[in-house]
Short mmCIF file of C-alpha atoms in Angstrom, two decimals:
data_model
loop_
_atom_site.label_atom_id
_atom_site.label_comp_id
_atom_site.label_asym_id
_atom_site.label_seq_id
_atom_site.Cartn_x
_atom_site.Cartn_y
_atom_site.Cartn_z
CA UNK A 1 0.02 0.22 -0.31
CA UNK A 2 1.55 3.19 -1.42
CA UNK A 3 0.46 5.48 1.57
CA UNK A 4 2.33 3.33 4.35
CA UNK A 5 5.23 2.89 2.28
CA UNK A 6 5.31 6.75 1.64
CA UNK A 7 4.46 7.29 5.33
CA UNK A 8 7.43 4.92 6.42
CA UNK A 9 9.94 6.57 4.08
CA UNK A 10 9.52 9.97 5.23
CA UNK A 11 9.51 8.90 8.78
CA UNK A 12 12.96 7.19 8.22
CA UNK A 13 13.90 11.04 6.46
CA UNK A 14 12.32 12.79 9.66
CA UNK A 15 14.42 10.51 11.89
CA UNK A 16 17.74 10.43 10.34
CA UNK A 17 18.42 13.89 8.49
CA UNK A 18 20.12 15.98 10.81
CA UNK A 19 20.92 19.90 10.22
CA UNK A 20 17.84 21.56 8.35
CA UNK A 21 16.26 21.15 5.08
CA UNK A 22 19.15 20.14 2.35
CA UNK A 23 19.77 17.49 4.77
CA UNK A 24 16.78 15.20 3.40
CA UNK A 25 18.05 15.77 0.06
CA UNK A 26 20.39 12.87 0.28
CA UNK A 27 17.27 10.56 1.68
CA UNK A 28 14.75 11.99 -1.41
CA UNK A 29 17.54 10.64 -3.61
CA UNK A 30 17.70 7.56 -2.44
CA UNK A 31 13.89 7.07 -1.91
CA UNK A 32 13.96 7.96 -5.98
CA UNK A 33 16.27 5.49 -6.72
CA UNK A 34 14.78 2.89 -4.86
CA UNK A 35 11.05 3.32 -5.79
CA UNK A 36 11.02 5.33 -8.74
CA UNK A 37 8.18 7.59 -7.47
CA UNK A 38 10.06 10.70 -9.16
CA UNK A 39 12.88 11.46 -11.06
CA UNK A 40 16.21 13.05 -10.23
CA UNK A 41 15.19 15.80 -12.61
CA UNK A 42 11.66 16.59 -10.87
CA UNK A 43 14.11 16.43 -7.31
CA UNK A 44 15.87 19.42 -8.67
CA UNK A 45 12.47 21.14 -9.71
CA UNK A 46 11.36 20.63 -6.50
CA UNK A 47 14.55 21.93 -4.78
CA UNK A 48 14.11 25.22 -6.80
CA UNK A 49 10.42 25.12 -6.08
CA UNK A 50 11.13 24.45 -2.22
CA UNK A 51 13.50 27.26 -1.86
CA UNK A 52 11.24 29.86 -3.59
CA UNK A 53 8.17 29.14 -1.56
CA UNK A 54 7.42 30.21 2.03
CA UNK A 55 8.07 27.53 4.45
CA UNK A 56 10.58 25.46 5.63
CA UNK A 57 12.67 23.60 2.67
CA UNK A 58 12.48 20.30 4.30
CA UNK A 59 8.89 19.99 4.53
CA UNK A 60 8.28 21.93 1.18
CA UNK A 61 9.97 19.05 -0.58
CA UNK A 62 8.36 16.21 1.41
CA UNK A 63 4.93 17.41 0.29
CA UNK A 64 5.91 17.95 -3.20
CA UNK A 65 7.40 14.78 -3.59
CA UNK A 66 4.19 13.09 -1.73
CA UNK A 67 2.01 15.30 -4.18
CA UNK A 68 3.70 13.95 -7.23
CA UNK A 69 4.03 10.26 -5.62
CA UNK A 70 0.21 9.91 -4.56
CA UNK A 71 -1.80 13.20 -4.92
CA UNK A 72 -3.25 15.31 -1.98
CA UNK A 73 -3.40 12.41 0.16
CA UNK A 74 0.28 11.51 -0.74
CA UNK A 75 1.46 15.11 0.23
CA UNK A 76 -0.70 15.18 3.48
CA UNK A 77 1.25 11.69 4.23
CA UNK A 78 4.57 12.46 3.27
CA UNK A 79 4.78 15.71 5.58
CA UNK A 80 3.08 14.11 8.46
CA UNK A 81 5.79 11.31 8.27
CA UNK A 82 8.25 13.75 7.91
CA UNK A 83 7.33 15.49 11.12
CA UNK A 84 6.24 12.74 13.45
CA UNK A 85 9.80 11.81 14.51
CA UNK A 86 10.53 15.40 14.87
CA UNK A 87 7.69 15.95 17.01
CA UNK A 88 8.28 12.60 19.56
CA UNK A 89 12.18 13.66 19.78
CA UNK A 90 11.69 16.97 20.82
CA UNK A 91 8.88 16.04 23.22
CA UNK A 92 11.17 13.88 25.19
CA UNK A 93 14.15 16.17 24.73
CA UNK A 94 12.23 19.02 26.03
CA UNK A 95 11.49 16.57 28.91
CA UNK A 96 15.02 16.31 29.52
CA UNK A 97 16.60 19.52 28.25
CA UNK A 98 19.65 20.29 29.98
CA UNK A 99 20.75 16.64 30.54
CA UNK A 100 20.56 16.26 26.78
CA UNK A 101 22.41 19.59 26.51
CA UNK A 102 25.56 18.58 28.11
CA UNK A 103 25.82 15.03 27.39
CA UNK A 104 29.03 14.03 25.83
CA UNK A 105 27.47 10.45 24.03
CA UNK A 106 24.92 13.44 22.35
CA UNK A 107 27.96 15.74 21.55
CA UNK A 108 30.02 13.43 20.53
CA UNK A 109 27.17 11.60 18.14
CA UNK A 110 26.60 15.17 16.66
CA UNK A 111 30.78 15.43 15.90
CA UNK A 112 30.20 12.66 13.45
CA UNK A 113 26.77 13.30 12.48
CA UNK A 114 28.01 16.93 11.26
CA UNK A 115 30.50 15.95 8.80
CA UNK A 116 28.36 13.08 7.34
CA UNK A 117 25.37 15.03 6.72
CA UNK A 118 27.97 17.64 4.65
CA UNK A 119 29.09 14.55 3.06
CA UNK A 120 25.80 13.32 1.75
CA UNK A 121 24.90 16.42 0.48
CA UNK A 122 27.70 17.04 -1.19
CA UNK A 123 26.99 13.56 -2.92
CA UNK A 124 23.50 14.88 -3.69
CA UNK A 125 25.30 17.83 -5.68
CA UNK A 126 27.43 15.84 -7.60
CA UNK A 127 24.67 13.58 -8.92
CA UNK A 128 22.89 16.60 -9.95
CA UNK A 129 25.97 18.50 -11.56
CA UNK A 130 26.67 15.21 -13.59
CA UNK A 131 23.29 15.86 -14.93
CA UNK A 132 23.51 19.38 -15.50
CA UNK A 133 27.11 20.04 -16.68
CA UNK A 134 28.32 16.83 -17.86
CA UNK A 135 25.35 15.30 -20.02
CA UNK A 136 24.81 12.74 -17.30
CA UNK A 137 28.43 11.07 -18.03
CA UNK A 138 31.46 12.90 -16.16
CA UNK A 139 34.04 10.90 -18.10
CA UNK A 140 32.38 11.74 -21.36
CA UNK A 141 34.57 14.51 -21.49
CA UNK A 142 31.28 16.93 -22.73
CA UNK A 143 30.72 19.72 -20.94
CA UNK A 144 27.48 21.77 -21.07
CA UNK A 145 28.84 25.39 -22.01
CA UNK A 146 26.06 27.30 -21.58
CA UNK A 147 25.63 25.96 -17.72
CA UNK A 148 29.29 26.46 -17.14
CA UNK A 149 28.80 29.81 -17.69
CA UNK A 150 25.50 30.43 -15.60
CA UNK A 151 26.61 28.69 -12.57
CA UNK A 152 30.14 31.01 -12.74
CA UNK A 153 27.90 34.16 -13.07
CA UNK A 154 25.85 32.99 -10.27
CA UNK A 155 28.70 31.98 -8.26
CA UNK A 156 30.51 35.51 -8.84
CA UNK A 157 27.02 36.77 -7.67
CA UNK A 158 26.63 34.60 -4.70
CA UNK A 159 30.07 35.03 -3.33
CA UNK A 160 32.23 37.85 -4.53
CA UNK A 161 29.96 41.04 -4.58
CA UNK A 162 28.66 42.29 -1.49
CA UNK A 163 25.98 43.87 -2.63
CA UNK A 164 24.34 40.89 -4.36
CA UNK A 165 25.45 38.34 -2.05
CA UNK A 166 22.89 38.23 0.60
CA UNK A 167 19.90 38.25 -1.77
CA UNK A 168 17.33 35.79 -1.65
CA UNK A 169 17.79 32.32 -3.34
CA UNK A 170 14.76 33.03 -5.00
CA UNK A 171 16.02 36.15 -6.90
CA UNK A 172 18.74 34.12 -8.46
CA UNK A 173 16.51 30.84 -9.01
CA UNK A 174 14.03 33.72 -11.18
CA UNK A 175 17.23 34.77 -12.60
CA UNK A 176 17.80 31.34 -13.89
CA UNK A 177 14.75 30.55 -15.19
CA UNK A 178 14.58 33.84 -17.25
CA UNK A 179 18.40 33.12 -18.73
CA UNK A 180 17.33 29.57 -19.56
CA UNK A 181 14.28 30.76 -21.44
CA UNK A 182 16.09 33.55 -23.68
CA UNK A 183 19.13 31.37 -24.39
CA UNK A 184 17.29 28.22 -24.79
CA UNK A 185 18.78 25.84 -22.25
CA UNK B 1 -7.89 21.96 27.69
CA UNK B 2 -7.79 25.65 26.39
CA UNK B 3 -9.26 25.61 22.69
CA UNK B 4 -8.50 29.41 22.64
CA UNK B 5 -4.68 29.15 23.24
CA UNK B 6 -4.42 25.93 20.74
CA UNK B 7 -6.34 27.92 18.18
CA UNK B 8 -3.93 31.18 18.67
CA UNK B 9 -0.96 28.70 18.61
CA UNK B 10 -1.98 27.14 15.32
CA UNK B 11 -2.75 30.45 13.78
CA UNK B 12 0.17 32.11 14.94
CA UNK B 13 2.48 29.55 13.89
CA UNK B 14 0.73 29.35 10.13
CA UNK B 15 1.05 32.94 9.75
CA UNK B 16 5.18 32.52 10.14
CA UNK B 17 5.09 29.33 7.90
CA UNK B 18 3.47 31.30 5.31
CA UNK B 19 5.90 34.88 5.30
CA UNK B 20 9.01 32.63 5.83
CA UNK B 21 11.13 31.87 3.34
CA UNK B 22 13.78 29.43 3.19
CA UNK B 23 12.71 28.21 7.09
CA UNK B 24 15.46 27.91 9.81
CA UNK B 25 17.07 30.79 10.29
CA UNK B 26 15.17 33.20 7.87
CA UNK B 27 12.68 32.31 10.52
CA UNK B 28 14.41 33.31 13.55
CA UNK B 29 13.58 37.45 13.28
CA UNK B 30 10.07 36.53 13.00
CA UNK B 31 9.79 34.16 15.74
CA UNK B 32 11.87 36.72 17.63
CA UNK B 33 8.98 39.43 16.95
CA UNK B 34 6.06 36.98 17.32
CA UNK B 35 7.05 34.67 20.27
CA UNK B 36 9.12 37.03 22.33
CA UNK B 37 7.68 40.51 21.61
CA UNK B 38 3.93 39.97 20.56
CA UNK B 39 2.98 36.79 22.15
CA UNK B 40 5.23 36.32 25.39
CA UNK B 41 5.63 32.79 24.96
CA UNK B 42 9.16 32.58 25.15
CA UNK B 43 12.50 34.90 26.00
CA UNK B 44 15.28 35.54 23.41
CA UNK B 45 17.46 32.92 25.57
CA UNK B 46 14.93 29.94 25.05
CA UNK B 47 14.96 30.60 21.24
CA UNK B 48 18.56 30.68 20.98
CA UNK B 49 18.68 27.14 23.38
CA UNK B 50 15.71 25.89 20.78
CA UNK B 51 17.85 26.42 17.79
CA UNK B 52 20.71 24.97 19.04
CA UNK B 53 18.94 21.84 19.99
CA UNK B 54 17.37 21.83 16.79
CA UNK B 55 20.55 21.70 15.43
CA UNK B 56 21.43 18.80 16.78
CA UNK B 57 18.01 16.63 16.60
CA UNK B 58 16.94 14.98 13.68
CA UNK B 59 13.81 17.11 11.59
CA UNK B 60 13.47 20.30 10.07
CA UNK B 61 14.69 23.04 12.48
CA UNK B 62 11.70 25.11 12.09
CA UNK B 63 9.44 22.17 13.11
CA UNK B 64 11.44 21.53 16.19
CA UNK B 65 11.40 25.26 17.47
CA UNK B 66 7.45 25.26 16.80
CA UNK B 67 7.42 21.73 18.91
CA UNK B 68 9.54 23.22 21.41
CA UNK B 69 7.47 26.79 21.80
CA UNK B 70 4.05 24.85 21.57
CA UNK B 71 4.70 22.37 24.61
CA UNK B 72 5.88 25.29 26.61
CA UNK B 73 3.07 27.40 26.22
CA UNK B 74 0.47 24.42 26.06
CA UNK B 75 1.84 20.93 26.79
CA UNK B 76 2.32 18.18 24.73
CA UNK B 77 -0.90 19.12 22.76
CA UNK B 78 0.56 22.38 22.12
CA UNK B 79 3.42 21.09 20.85
CA UNK B 80 1.47 19.13 17.92
CA UNK B 81 -0.45 22.05 17.43
CA UNK B 82 2.45 24.57 16.56
CA UNK B 83 3.85 22.01 14.54
CA UNK B 84 0.79 21.43 12.50
CA UNK B 85 0.16 25.17 12.32
CA UNK B 86 3.75 26.10 10.76
CA UNK B 87 3.75 23.13 8.40
CA UNK B 88 0.06 23.81 6.95
CA UNK B 89 1.05 26.84 4.91
CA UNK B 90 3.79 24.80 2.95
CA UNK B 91 0.91 21.94 2.31
CA UNK B 92 -1.61 24.29 0.73
CA UNK B 93 1.09 26.33 -1.32
CA UNK B 94 2.91 23.50 -2.60
CA UNK B 95 0.22 21.24 -3.63
CA UNK B 96 -1.23 24.01 -5.76
CA UNK B 97 2.26 25.14 -7.13
CA UNK B 98 3.03 21.16 -8.04
CA UNK B 99 -0.32 20.81 -9.56
CA UNK B 100 0.63 24.13 -12.07
CA UNK B 101 3.82 22.67 -12.77
CA UNK B 102 2.81 19.53 -13.57
CA UNK B 103 0.10 20.53 -15.78
CA UNK B 104 2.64 23.17 -18.26
CA UNK B 105 5.80 20.81 -17.65
CA UNK B 106 5.55 19.97 -21.25
CA UNK B 107 5.55 23.27 -22.73
CA UNK B 108 8.95 24.38 -24.63
CA UNK B 109 9.62 27.45 -22.54
CA UNK B 110 8.88 25.54 -19.40
CA UNK B 111 11.66 23.00 -20.02
CA UNK B 112 14.22 25.88 -20.80
CA UNK B 113 13.08 27.71 -17.79
CA UNK B 114 13.55 24.24 -15.41
CA UNK B 115 16.92 23.66 -17.26
CA UNK B 116 18.43 27.34 -16.37
CA UNK B 117 16.82 26.79 -12.89
CA UNK B 118 18.59 23.56 -12.32
CA UNK B 119 21.79 25.20 -12.73
CA UNK B 120 20.91 27.50 -10.01
CA UNK B 121 19.72 24.69 -8.24
CA UNK B 122 23.44 23.09 -8.18
CA UNK B 123 25.00 26.11 -7.19
CA UNK B 124 22.54 26.46 -4.35
CA UNK B 125 23.71 23.02 -3.14
CA UNK B 126 27.20 24.12 -3.50
CA UNK B 127 26.94 27.18 -1.19
CA UNK B 128 24.68 25.33 1.21
CA UNK B 129 27.53 22.72 1.61
CA UNK B 130 30.45 25.39 1.76
CA UNK B 131 28.30 26.96 4.91
CA UNK B 132 28.07 23.45 6.42
CA UNK B 133 31.50 22.32 6.00
CA UNK B 134 32.99 25.17 7.76
CA UNK B 135 31.12 24.57 10.84
CA UNK B 136 31.34 20.40 10.61
CA UNK B 137 35.15 19.55 9.63
CA UNK B 138 37.02 20.93 12.37
CA UNK B 139 40.04 18.53 12.70
CA UNK B 140 41.12 15.86 10.90
CA UNK B 141 38.62 13.12 12.53
CA UNK B 142 35.86 15.13 11.01
CA UNK B 143 37.31 15.34 7.68
CA UNK B 144 38.20 11.82 7.54
CA UNK B 145 34.39 10.81 8.17
CA UNK B 146 33.53 13.47 5.60
CA UNK B 147 35.48 11.89 3.22
CA UNK B 148 34.91 8.40 4.03
CA UNK B 149 30.66 8.99 3.91
CA UNK B 150 31.15 10.96 0.71
CA UNK B 151 33.38 8.05 -1.00
CA UNK B 152 30.31 5.68 0.43
CA UNK B 153 27.47 7.49 -0.86
CA UNK B 154 29.32 7.97 -4.57
CA UNK B 155 30.42 4.23 -4.82
CA UNK B 156 28.33 2.10 -2.65
CA UNK B 157 24.40 2.12 -3.08
CA UNK B 158 23.47 2.07 0.51
CA UNK B 159 20.80 3.76 2.43
CA UNK B 160 21.68 7.08 3.87
CA UNK B 161 20.32 5.43 7.46
CA UNK B 162 23.44 3.39 7.73
CA UNK B 163 25.94 6.28 7.01
CA UNK B 164 23.74 8.02 9.87
CA UNK B 165 24.26 5.75 12.11
CA UNK B 166 28.02 4.95 11.39
CA UNK B 167 29.02 8.29 11.70
CA UNK B 168 26.90 8.85 14.89
CA UNK B 169 28.94 5.94 16.25
CA UNK B 170 32.38 6.67 15.25
CA UNK B 171 31.50 10.38 16.67
CA UNK B 172 31.01 8.58 20.27
CA UNK B 173 34.09 6.70 20.25
CA UNK B 174 36.31 9.62 18.79
CA UNK B 175 34.46 12.18 21.49
CA UNK B 176 34.93 9.74 24.08
CA UNK B 177 38.15 8.31 23.24
CA UNK B 178 39.93 11.84 22.66
CA UNK B 179 38.53 13.05 26.10
CA UNK B 180 40.21 9.90 28.05
CA UNK B 181 43.64 10.12 26.08
#
């Protein structure tokens, strides 16, 4: 039954994704690979929509993928699945707040979890970069020049120029959409 | 059970969910205004604590903070209601947008737009990684974990759950061992 599976997949995501919205990304890629509910391309579009709409990115991505998989009930169930472990964990933590804060096992676990989370997001980015910049094949030697130029422009804007560095991602997403339409990406 | 307070929690958090782009840290100034100054459901110090804990508990940070404040204000049920409030606008907005996007996704110019957007998403992920990296990789052990998990994610077809559990265990062993030596 798809609803039960949907709930279970997003329950796991909510339980194991540590460090905010983007941390759910490796889990979504894993769901995509195992179930075929949505494609990697759809995932990239979901990220863009989730960044450009109000609300937490992790919640938005769960809602979106649930909707694509099983319509409105799917959206409700995947979102519920994602937030259920959070609610349980936080209600437990709140009851033992100070003990949790200073526990060295908890601190040790997160000392290891943070780099792991960064690594998994890096890997998810590489999967997307392979499609976007190398036509799906790193070793083929074909580079998508148009995509590379846009990426360099965006990197300059988001890192080098003080005036544009703090602008919201939604502006860059809109900018990239317009560039995509005008230059037929 | 205080229905009025629960309704207030739901509406207040739904309003915040509807106006915050980006979640997490983008929400902090709005939380400070609504929760600390207007509703007086918490203090700035408590918010800072909740964020710190939200960073190191599973799940989405905005959801974690909502659960904390809801629980403090109206008990466990309050925690659940505040959380439902903060995700409710996402549900409505995303479902509406996803329907529209699916309906138009076969048009040529929409395809071009999303091809451009995908480049941007790559850059956004790259930027997120840089930010996380500088906080997470603080010595050679954390660098080792980063490289091991990166290699594992690229070359092995394993669930992320496996890496999360292993990295958590490695972190405990390293921290406890370092403390002793």
